[in-house]
Amino acid sequence: MKKIKLISVILAVILVLPVFYGCAAPQEEDPLAGQIQETQATPEFLIQYNKAFNLASNKQYRSSIKLYKKAIDLIERIDEGKRSDKAKMTYRNSILGIGRAYGNIGDLENAEKYFNKYIKDYPNQHKGYLQYGSILEKNGKPEKAKELYERAMEANPESAVGEFALANNLRSKGKLEEAVKYYEKGLDKDPEFQNGNGWFQLAKTYEQLGETDKKMKAYEKLVEVRPEDAQAHYLLADTYLSQGMDVGSKSGGKDLSAEDRNKRIDLYKKAIKHDEKAYELEPKSNQYKIHLVNTYIKLSEMYTDTNTELHDEYAQKTIPILEQYIKENPEKQVGYSLIADSYFKLDQYQKSIDNAEKSLEIEDNAYAHSILADVYYKLKNWPLAKKHYLQILDNPNYPYAKGRLEIVEKRLRGEY
């Protein structure tokens, strides 16, 4: 069976699930949001805090420091016993805000001063340890940051944020197995951490470790948490597809065993289920269109010699998707190459030729040459078959080309 190269047009996968604590020092969500309105009834310290927070959110850290300090000064003028809950919260978060701001401009000496004050005054508040750790990581002190994350876990053993911060810390240093341990601890506490981000980070770590089965299970959990997220379904589909392609890959070119063949088909079908869901959720996504088409083609190939009806069914499924893709992206060769392949599988040779040639007009590519070579081989047009096999002769994705070319040359010499 012809080995078709999986088109490498799939966009880099970046799941939009932010890492809450790690090597960056994020601006935390405003704990006083909704409580601050600039009216005559609003205390001046709240107004100053709000302005400082907004400046820091826009990375105007030096300006924010002045206003955070002004908020603190205004609160300190109030008798401690008469301070309202809002005043106490504003005071606490202003100290933390100053520490973050100094850290974000690289002034660790002053950052340390304010973080230590926060930790001393509020030892049971884990966010002080977490944000100080984040600043330390940003400023190249990962080992000290690790200590802060561990203290955060001690301060609030119910929260999973400390485990994830430490896991990210370890992963950034290449300590992947240790990172996995803390990701798993965090997920035991909070399986839906950051709306699935925990499972995503764990899956990416397993990917770095080469543990594809565990990566797949982590993405399955991600889909459970985010059942209506197209990217989550895409990630799982891509994992199933890759797993399927790996089945029997070490057989040395031998035919798949019945067991491996069934296993590959099962994985391709699982991939299709989630590809179809991703496409249903975001039908305008080119990424999801192309990935679904690739999976249909792979499954179609599994039935080439065993079930013509299923072979044609999955090849036919690609046509309307690719027609839409080509309509929306007439300048991209990949759509023409893929639909040429599908038409070849459906024995519609002239349509296959027309689309493969259109692909080559846009950009020279081995995939289109391989389709044309195989179409002309099927049609016994030996000169054109030779022309295109020569184009892919040294391409490792088409190892069968050498044998085919030998047959074609014998045909041209009239040997049989």
Coordinates of C-alpha atoms in Angstrom, one line a residue:
M1 CA 0.0 0.0 0.0
K2 CA 1.3 3.4 -0.9
K3 CA 2.6 5.3 2.1
I4 CA 1.1 8.7 2.0
K5 CA 2.8 11.5 3.7
L6 CA 0.7 13.2 6.4
I7 CA 0.5 16.8 5.2
S8 CA 2.6 19.0 7.4
V9 CA 0.4 21.9 7.2
I10 CA -1.3 21.6 10.5
L11 CA -0.7 24.7 12.5
A12 CA 1.4 24.6 15.7
V13 CA -0.8 23.6 18.6
I14 CA -1.2 26.1 21.2
L15 CA -4.0 25.5 23.5
V16 CA -5.2 28.8 25.0
L17 CA -5.0 27.8 28.6
P18 CA -2.8 30.2 30.6
V19 CA -0.2 28.9 33.0
F20 CA -1.2 30.8 36.2
Y21 CA 2.2 30.6 37.9
G22 CA 5.5 29.8 36.3
C23 CA 8.4 31.6 34.8
A24 CA 6.4 34.8 34.3
A25 CA 5.1 37.2 36.9
P26 CA 1.4 37.7 35.9
Q27 CA -0.7 40.6 37.0
E28 CA -3.2 38.9 39.3
E29 CA -7.0 39.3 38.9
D30 CA -8.1 42.4 40.9
P31 CA -9.5 41.1 44.2
L32 CA -11.4 44.4 44.6
A33 CA -13.0 44.3 41.1
G34 CA -16.5 45.6 41.2
Q35 CA -16.0 47.3 44.5
I36 CA -14.2 50.4 43.3
Q37 CA -16.1 53.2 41.6
E38 CA -14.8 56.7 41.4
T39 CA -17.6 58.6 43.0
Q40 CA -17.7 61.0 45.9
A41 CA -18.5 58.1 48.2
T42 CA -15.5 56.1 47.2
P43 CA -12.6 56.3 49.7
E44 CA -9.5 57.9 48.1
F45 CA -7.3 54.9 49.0
L46 CA -9.6 52.7 46.7
I47 CA -9.3 55.2 43.9
Q48 CA -5.5 55.2 44.1
Y49 CA -5.4 51.4 44.4
N50 CA -7.6 51.0 41.3
K51 CA -5.4 53.4 39.3
A52 CA -2.3 51.6 40.4
F53 CA -3.7 48.2 39.5
N54 CA -4.7 49.4 36.0
L55 CA -1.2 50.9 35.4
A56 CA 0.4 47.6 36.4
S57 CA -2.0 45.7 34.1
N58 CA -0.6 47.9 31.3
K59 CA 3.0 47.2 32.4
Q60 CA 3.5 50.8 33.7
Y61 CA 5.1 49.4 36.8
R62 CA 7.0 52.4 38.0
S63 CA 4.0 54.6 37.9
S64 CA 1.9 51.9 39.6
I65 CA 4.3 51.8 42.5
K66 CA 3.8 55.4 43.4
L67 CA 0.0 55.0 43.5
Y68 CA 0.1 51.7 45.5
K69 CA 2.3 53.5 48.0
K70 CA -0.1 56.4 48.1
A71 CA -3.0 54.0 48.8
I72 CA -1.0 52.5 51.6
D73 CA -0.2 55.9 53.1
L74 CA -3.8 56.9 53.1
I75 CA -4.8 53.7 54.8
E76 CA -2.1 54.0 57.4
R77 CA -3.6 57.4 58.4
I78 CA -6.7 55.5 59.5
D79 CA -6.6 54.2 63.1
E80 CA -5.9 50.5 62.8
G81 CA -8.9 49.5 64.9
K82 CA -11.2 51.6 62.7
R83 CA -10.1 50.3 59.3
S84 CA -12.9 48.7 57.2
D85 CA -12.6 45.3 55.6
K86 CA -12.1 47.1 52.2
A87 CA -9.3 49.1 53.7
K88 CA -7.6 46.0 55.1
M89 CA -7.9 44.2 51.8
T90 CA -6.7 47.2 49.9
Y91 CA -3.7 47.5 52.2
R92 CA -2.8 43.9 51.8
N93 CA -3.1 43.8 48.1
S94 CA -1.2 47.1 47.7
I95 CA 1.8 45.5 49.4
L96 CA 1.6 42.6 47.1
G97 CA 1.2 44.9 44.1
I98 CA 4.3 46.8 45.0
G99 CA 6.3 43.6 45.3
R100 CA 5.1 42.4 41.9
A101 CA 5.8 45.8 40.3
Y102 CA 9.4 46.0 41.6
G103 CA 10.0 42.4 40.6
N104 CA 8.7 43.1 37.1
I105 CA 11.3 45.9 36.6
G106 CA 14.0 43.7 38.0
D107 CA 14.4 45.4 41.4
L108 CA 14.7 42.3 43.5
E109 CA 15.9 44.1 46.6
N110 CA 12.7 46.2 46.9
A111 CA 10.5 43.3 45.7
E112 CA 11.9 41.1 48.4
K113 CA 11.2 43.8 51.0
Y114 CA 7.5 44.0 50.2
F115 CA 7.0 40.3 49.6
N116 CA 8.7 39.5 53.0
K117 CA 6.4 42.1 54.7
Y118 CA 3.4 40.5 53.1
I119 CA 4.5 37.0 54.1
K120 CA 5.3 38.1 57.7
D121 CA 2.0 39.9 58.1
Y122 CA -0.1 37.2 56.3
P123 CA 1.7 33.9 56.7
N124 CA -1.4 31.9 55.9
Q125 CA -2.0 33.6 52.6
H126 CA -0.5 31.4 49.9
K127 CA -0.6 34.0 47.2
G128 CA 2.3 35.8 48.7
Y129 CA 4.6 32.8 48.4
L130 CA 3.3 32.1 44.9
Q131 CA 3.7 35.5 43.5
Y132 CA 7.1 35.9 45.1
G133 CA 8.1 32.6 43.6
S134 CA 6.9 33.7 40.2
I135 CA 9.0 36.9 40.4
L136 CA 12.1 35.0 41.4
E137 CA 11.7 32.6 38.4
K138 CA 11.3 35.6 36.1
N139 CA 14.6 37.0 37.5
G140 CA 16.6 33.8 37.1
K141 CA 16.3 32.3 40.6
P142 CA 14.3 29.0 40.1
E143 CA 15.7 27.2 43.1
K144 CA 14.6 29.9 45.5
A145 CA 11.3 30.0 43.7
K146 CA 10.9 26.3 44.3
E147 CA 11.2 26.9 48.1
L148 CA 8.4 29.6 47.9
Y149 CA 6.1 27.2 46.0
E150 CA 6.7 24.5 48.6
R151 CA 5.8 27.1 51.4
A152 CA 2.6 28.0 49.5
M153 CA 1.5 24.4 49.6
E154 CA 2.1 24.3 53.3
A155 CA 0.2 27.6 53.8
N156 CA -2.9 26.3 51.9
P157 CA -2.9 22.5 51.6
E158 CA -6.4 22.6 50.1
S159 CA -5.3 24.7 47.1
A160 CA -3.8 23.1 44.0
V161 CA -2.1 26.3 42.8
G162 CA 1.1 25.6 44.7
E163 CA 1.5 22.1 43.1
F164 CA 1.0 23.5 39.6
A165 CA 3.4 26.3 40.2
L166 CA 6.0 23.9 41.5
A167 CA 5.4 21.5 38.6
N168 CA 5.8 24.3 36.1
N169 CA 9.0 25.3 37.9
L170 CA 10.4 21.8 37.6
R171 CA 9.4 21.4 34.0
S172 CA 11.1 24.6 33.0
K173 CA 14.3 23.1 34.5
G174 CA 13.9 19.8 32.6
K175 CA 13.0 17.8 35.7
L176 CA 10.1 16.3 33.9
E177 CA 9.4 13.2 36.1
E178 CA 9.3 15.4 39.2
A179 CA 7.0 17.8 37.4
V180 CA 4.6 15.0 36.6
K181 CA 4.5 14.1 40.3
Y182 CA 3.3 17.6 41.2
Y183 CA 0.9 17.9 38.3
E184 CA -0.7 14.7 39.4
K185 CA -0.9 15.8 43.0
G186 CA -2.5 19.1 41.9
L187 CA -5.0 17.2 39.8
D188 CA -5.9 14.9 42.7
K189 CA -6.9 18.0 44.6
D190 CA -8.5 19.9 41.7
P191 CA -9.3 17.8 38.6
E192 CA -10.8 20.8 36.9
F193 CA -7.9 23.1 37.7
Q194 CA -8.0 26.3 35.6
N195 CA -10.7 24.8 33.4
G196 CA -8.5 21.9 32.2
N197 CA -5.2 23.6 32.1
G198 CA -3.7 21.1 34.5
W199 CA -4.5 18.2 32.2
F200 CA -3.0 20.1 29.2
Q201 CA 0.2 20.8 31.1
L202 CA 0.4 17.2 32.2
A203 CA -0.2 16.0 28.6
K204 CA 2.6 18.3 27.2
T205 CA 5.0 17.0 29.9
Y206 CA 4.2 13.4 29.0
E207 CA 4.8 14.3 25.4
Q208 CA 8.3 15.6 26.3
L209 CA 8.9 12.3 28.1
G210 CA 7.7 10.3 25.1
E211 CA 5.0 8.6 27.1
T212 CA 2.3 8.7 24.4
D213 CA -0.3 6.5 26.2
K214 CA -0.3 8.7 29.3
K215 CA -0.4 11.8 27.1
M216 CA -3.5 10.4 25.4
K217 CA -5.2 9.7 28.7
A218 CA -4.4 13.3 29.9
Y219 CA -6.0 14.7 26.8
E220 CA -9.0 12.4 27.3
K221 CA -9.4 14.0 30.8
L222 CA -9.1 17.5 29.2
V223 CA -12.0 16.7 26.9
E224 CA -14.1 15.6 29.8
V225 CA -13.4 19.0 31.5
R226 CA -13.9 21.0 28.3
P227 CA -16.4 19.0 26.2
E228 CA -17.3 22.0 24.0
D229 CA -13.7 23.2 23.4
A230 CA -12.7 22.5 19.8
Q231 CA -9.0 22.7 20.5
A232 CA -9.3 20.1 23.2
H233 CA -10.9 17.7 20.8
Y234 CA -8.3 18.5 18.1
L235 CA -5.5 17.7 20.5
L236 CA -7.0 14.4 21.4
A237 CA -7.7 13.6 17.7
D238 CA -4.1 14.3 16.8
T239 CA -2.9 12.1 19.5
Y240 CA -5.1 9.2 18.4
L241 CA -4.0 9.7 14.8
S242 CA -0.3 9.7 15.7
Q243 CA -0.8 6.7 17.8
G244 CA -2.5 4.9 15.0
M245 CA 0.3 5.7 12.5
D246 CA 2.8 4.4 15.0
V247 CA 1.1 1.0 15.2
G248 CA 3.3 -1.5 13.3
S249 CA 5.8 1.2 12.3
K250 CA 8.6 -1.0 13.5
S251 CA 7.6 -4.0 11.4
G252 CA 10.4 -3.3 8.8
G253 CA 8.0 -2.8 5.9
K254 CA 6.1 -6.1 6.5
D255 CA 2.3 -6.1 6.2
L256 CA 0.4 -5.3 9.4
S257 CA -0.7 -8.2 11.5
A258 CA -4.5 -8.6 11.9
E259 CA -4.2 -7.4 15.5
D260 CA -2.2 -4.3 14.5
R261 CA -4.5 -3.6 11.6
N262 CA -7.5 -3.6 13.9
K263 CA -5.7 -1.5 16.5
R264 CA -4.8 1.1 13.9
I265 CA -8.4 1.2 12.6
D266 CA -9.7 1.6 16.1
L267 CA -7.4 4.6 16.8
Y268 CA -8.2 6.2 13.5
K269 CA -11.9 5.9 14.2
K270 CA -11.4 7.5 17.6
A271 CA -9.4 10.3 16.0
I272 CA -12.3 10.9 13.5
K273 CA -14.8 11.1 16.3
H274 CA -12.9 14.0 17.9
D275 CA -11.9 15.6 14.6
E276 CA -15.6 15.7 13.6
K277 CA -16.5 17.3 16.9
A278 CA -13.7 20.0 16.6
Y279 CA -15.0 20.7 13.1
E280 CA -18.6 20.9 14.3
L281 CA -17.6 23.4 17.0
E282 CA -15.5 25.5 14.7
P283 CA -16.5 24.8 11.0
K284 CA -14.5 27.7 9.7
S285 CA -11.2 26.4 11.0
N286 CA -8.8 25.4 8.3
Q287 CA -6.7 23.5 10.8
Y288 CA -9.6 21.3 11.8
K289 CA -10.7 20.8 8.2
I290 CA -7.3 19.5 7.0
H291 CA -6.8 17.3 10.1
L292 CA -10.2 15.7 9.6
V293 CA -9.5 15.1 5.9
N294 CA -6.1 13.5 6.7
T295 CA -7.7 11.2 9.1
Y296 CA -10.5 10.2 6.7
I297 CA -7.8 9.4 4.1
K298 CA -5.8 7.4 6.5
L299 CA -8.8 5.3 7.5
S300 CA -9.8 4.9 3.8
E301 CA -6.4 3.4 3.1
M302 CA -6.9 0.8 5.7
Y303 CA -9.8 -0.7 3.7
T304 CA -8.0 -0.6 0.2
D305 CA -7.7 -4.4 -0.1
T306 CA -10.4 -5.5 2.3
N307 CA -13.6 -3.5 2.0
T308 CA -14.1 -1.4 -1.1
E309 CA -17.4 0.1 0.2
L310 CA -15.7 1.5 3.4
H311 CA -12.7 2.6 1.4
D312 CA -14.8 4.7 -0.9
E313 CA -17.1 5.9 1.9
Y314 CA -14.2 7.5 3.8
A315 CA -12.6 8.9 0.7
Q316 CA -15.9 10.4 -0.4
K317 CA -16.3 12.1 3.0
T318 CA -13.3 14.3 2.2
I319 CA -14.7 15.8 -1.0
P320 CA -17.2 18.4 0.3
I321 CA -14.8 19.5 3.1
L322 CA -12.0 20.0 0.6
E323 CA -14.3 21.7 -2.0
Q324 CA -15.1 24.2 0.8
Y325 CA -11.5 24.5 1.8
I326 CA -10.4 25.2 -1.8
K327 CA -13.2 27.7 -2.3
E328 CA -12.0 29.6 0.8
N329 CA -8.2 29.1 0.1
P330 CA -7.7 28.9 -3.7
E331 CA -4.1 30.0 -3.3
K332 CA -3.0 27.0 -1.1
Q333 CA -1.7 23.9 -2.8
V334 CA -2.6 21.5 0.0
G335 CA -6.3 21.5 -0.7
Y336 CA -5.7 20.5 -4.4
S337 CA -3.3 17.8 -3.4
L338 CA -5.6 16.2 -0.9
I339 CA -8.7 16.3 -3.1
A340 CA -6.5 14.8 -5.9
D341 CA -5.6 11.9 -3.6
S342 CA -9.3 11.4 -2.7
Y343 CA -10.3 11.4 -6.4
F344 CA -7.6 8.9 -7.1
K345 CA -8.9 6.6 -4.4
L346 CA -12.4 6.9 -6.0
D347 CA -11.0 6.0 -9.4
Q348 CA -11.9 9.5 -10.8
Y349 CA -8.5 9.8 -12.5
Q350 CA -9.0 12.9 -14.6
K351 CA -10.2 14.9 -11.6
S352 CA -7.2 13.6 -9.7
I353 CA -4.8 14.7 -12.5
D354 CA -6.4 18.1 -12.8
N355 CA -6.2 18.9 -9.1
A356 CA -2.7 17.5 -8.6
E357 CA -1.4 19.6 -11.5
K358 CA -3.1 22.7 -10.0
S359 CA -1.3 22.0 -6.8
L360 CA 2.0 21.9 -8.6
E361 CA 1.2 25.1 -10.4
I362 CA 1.0 26.8 -7.0
E363 CA 4.0 25.1 -5.4
D364 CA 6.2 22.2 -6.3
N365 CA 5.5 19.4 -3.7
A366 CA 6.2 15.7 -3.4
Y367 CA 2.6 14.8 -2.5
A368 CA 1.2 16.0 -5.8
H369 CA 4.0 14.3 -7.8
S370 CA 3.3 11.0 -6.0
I371 CA -0.4 11.2 -6.9
L372 CA 0.3 11.9 -10.5
A373 CA 2.9 9.1 -10.6
D374 CA 0.4 6.6 -9.2
V375 CA -2.5 7.8 -11.5
Y376 CA -0.3 7.5 -14.6
Y377 CA 1.0 4.1 -13.4
K378 CA -2.6 3.0 -13.1
L379 CA -3.4 4.3 -16.5
K380 CA -0.2 2.7 -17.9
N381 CA 1.1 6.0 -19.2
W382 CA 4.7 4.9 -18.5
P383 CA 6.5 8.1 -19.7
L384 CA 4.5 10.4 -17.4
A385 CA 4.6 7.8 -14.5
K386 CA 8.4 7.8 -14.8
K387 CA 8.6 11.6 -14.9
H388 CA 6.8 11.9 -11.5
Y389 CA 8.4 8.9 -9.8
L390 CA 11.7 10.5 -10.5
Q391 CA 10.6 13.6 -8.6
I392 CA 10.0 11.5 -5.4
L393 CA 12.7 8.9 -5.8
D394 CA 14.9 10.1 -3.0
N395 CA 12.0 11.1 -0.7
P396 CA 11.9 8.9 2.4
N397 CA 8.1 9.3 2.6
Y398 CA 7.7 7.3 -0.6
P399 CA 10.0 4.2 -0.3
Y400 CA 7.9 2.3 -2.9
A401 CA 8.9 4.8 -5.7
K402 CA 12.1 2.9 -6.5
G403 CA 10.4 -0.4 -7.1
R404 CA 7.7 1.3 -9.2
L405 CA 10.2 3.1 -11.3
E406 CA 12.1 -0.1 -12.0
I407 CA 8.8 -1.6 -13.3
V408 CA 8.0 1.5 -15.4
E409 CA 11.5 1.4 -17.0
K410 CA 11.1 -2.3 -17.9
R411 CA 7.7 -1.4 -19.4
L412 CA 9.3 1.3 -21.5
R413 CA 12.0 -1.1 -22.7
G414 CA 9.3 -3.6 -23.6
E415 CA 10.6 -6.3 -21.3
Y416 CA 7.1 -7.1 -20.1

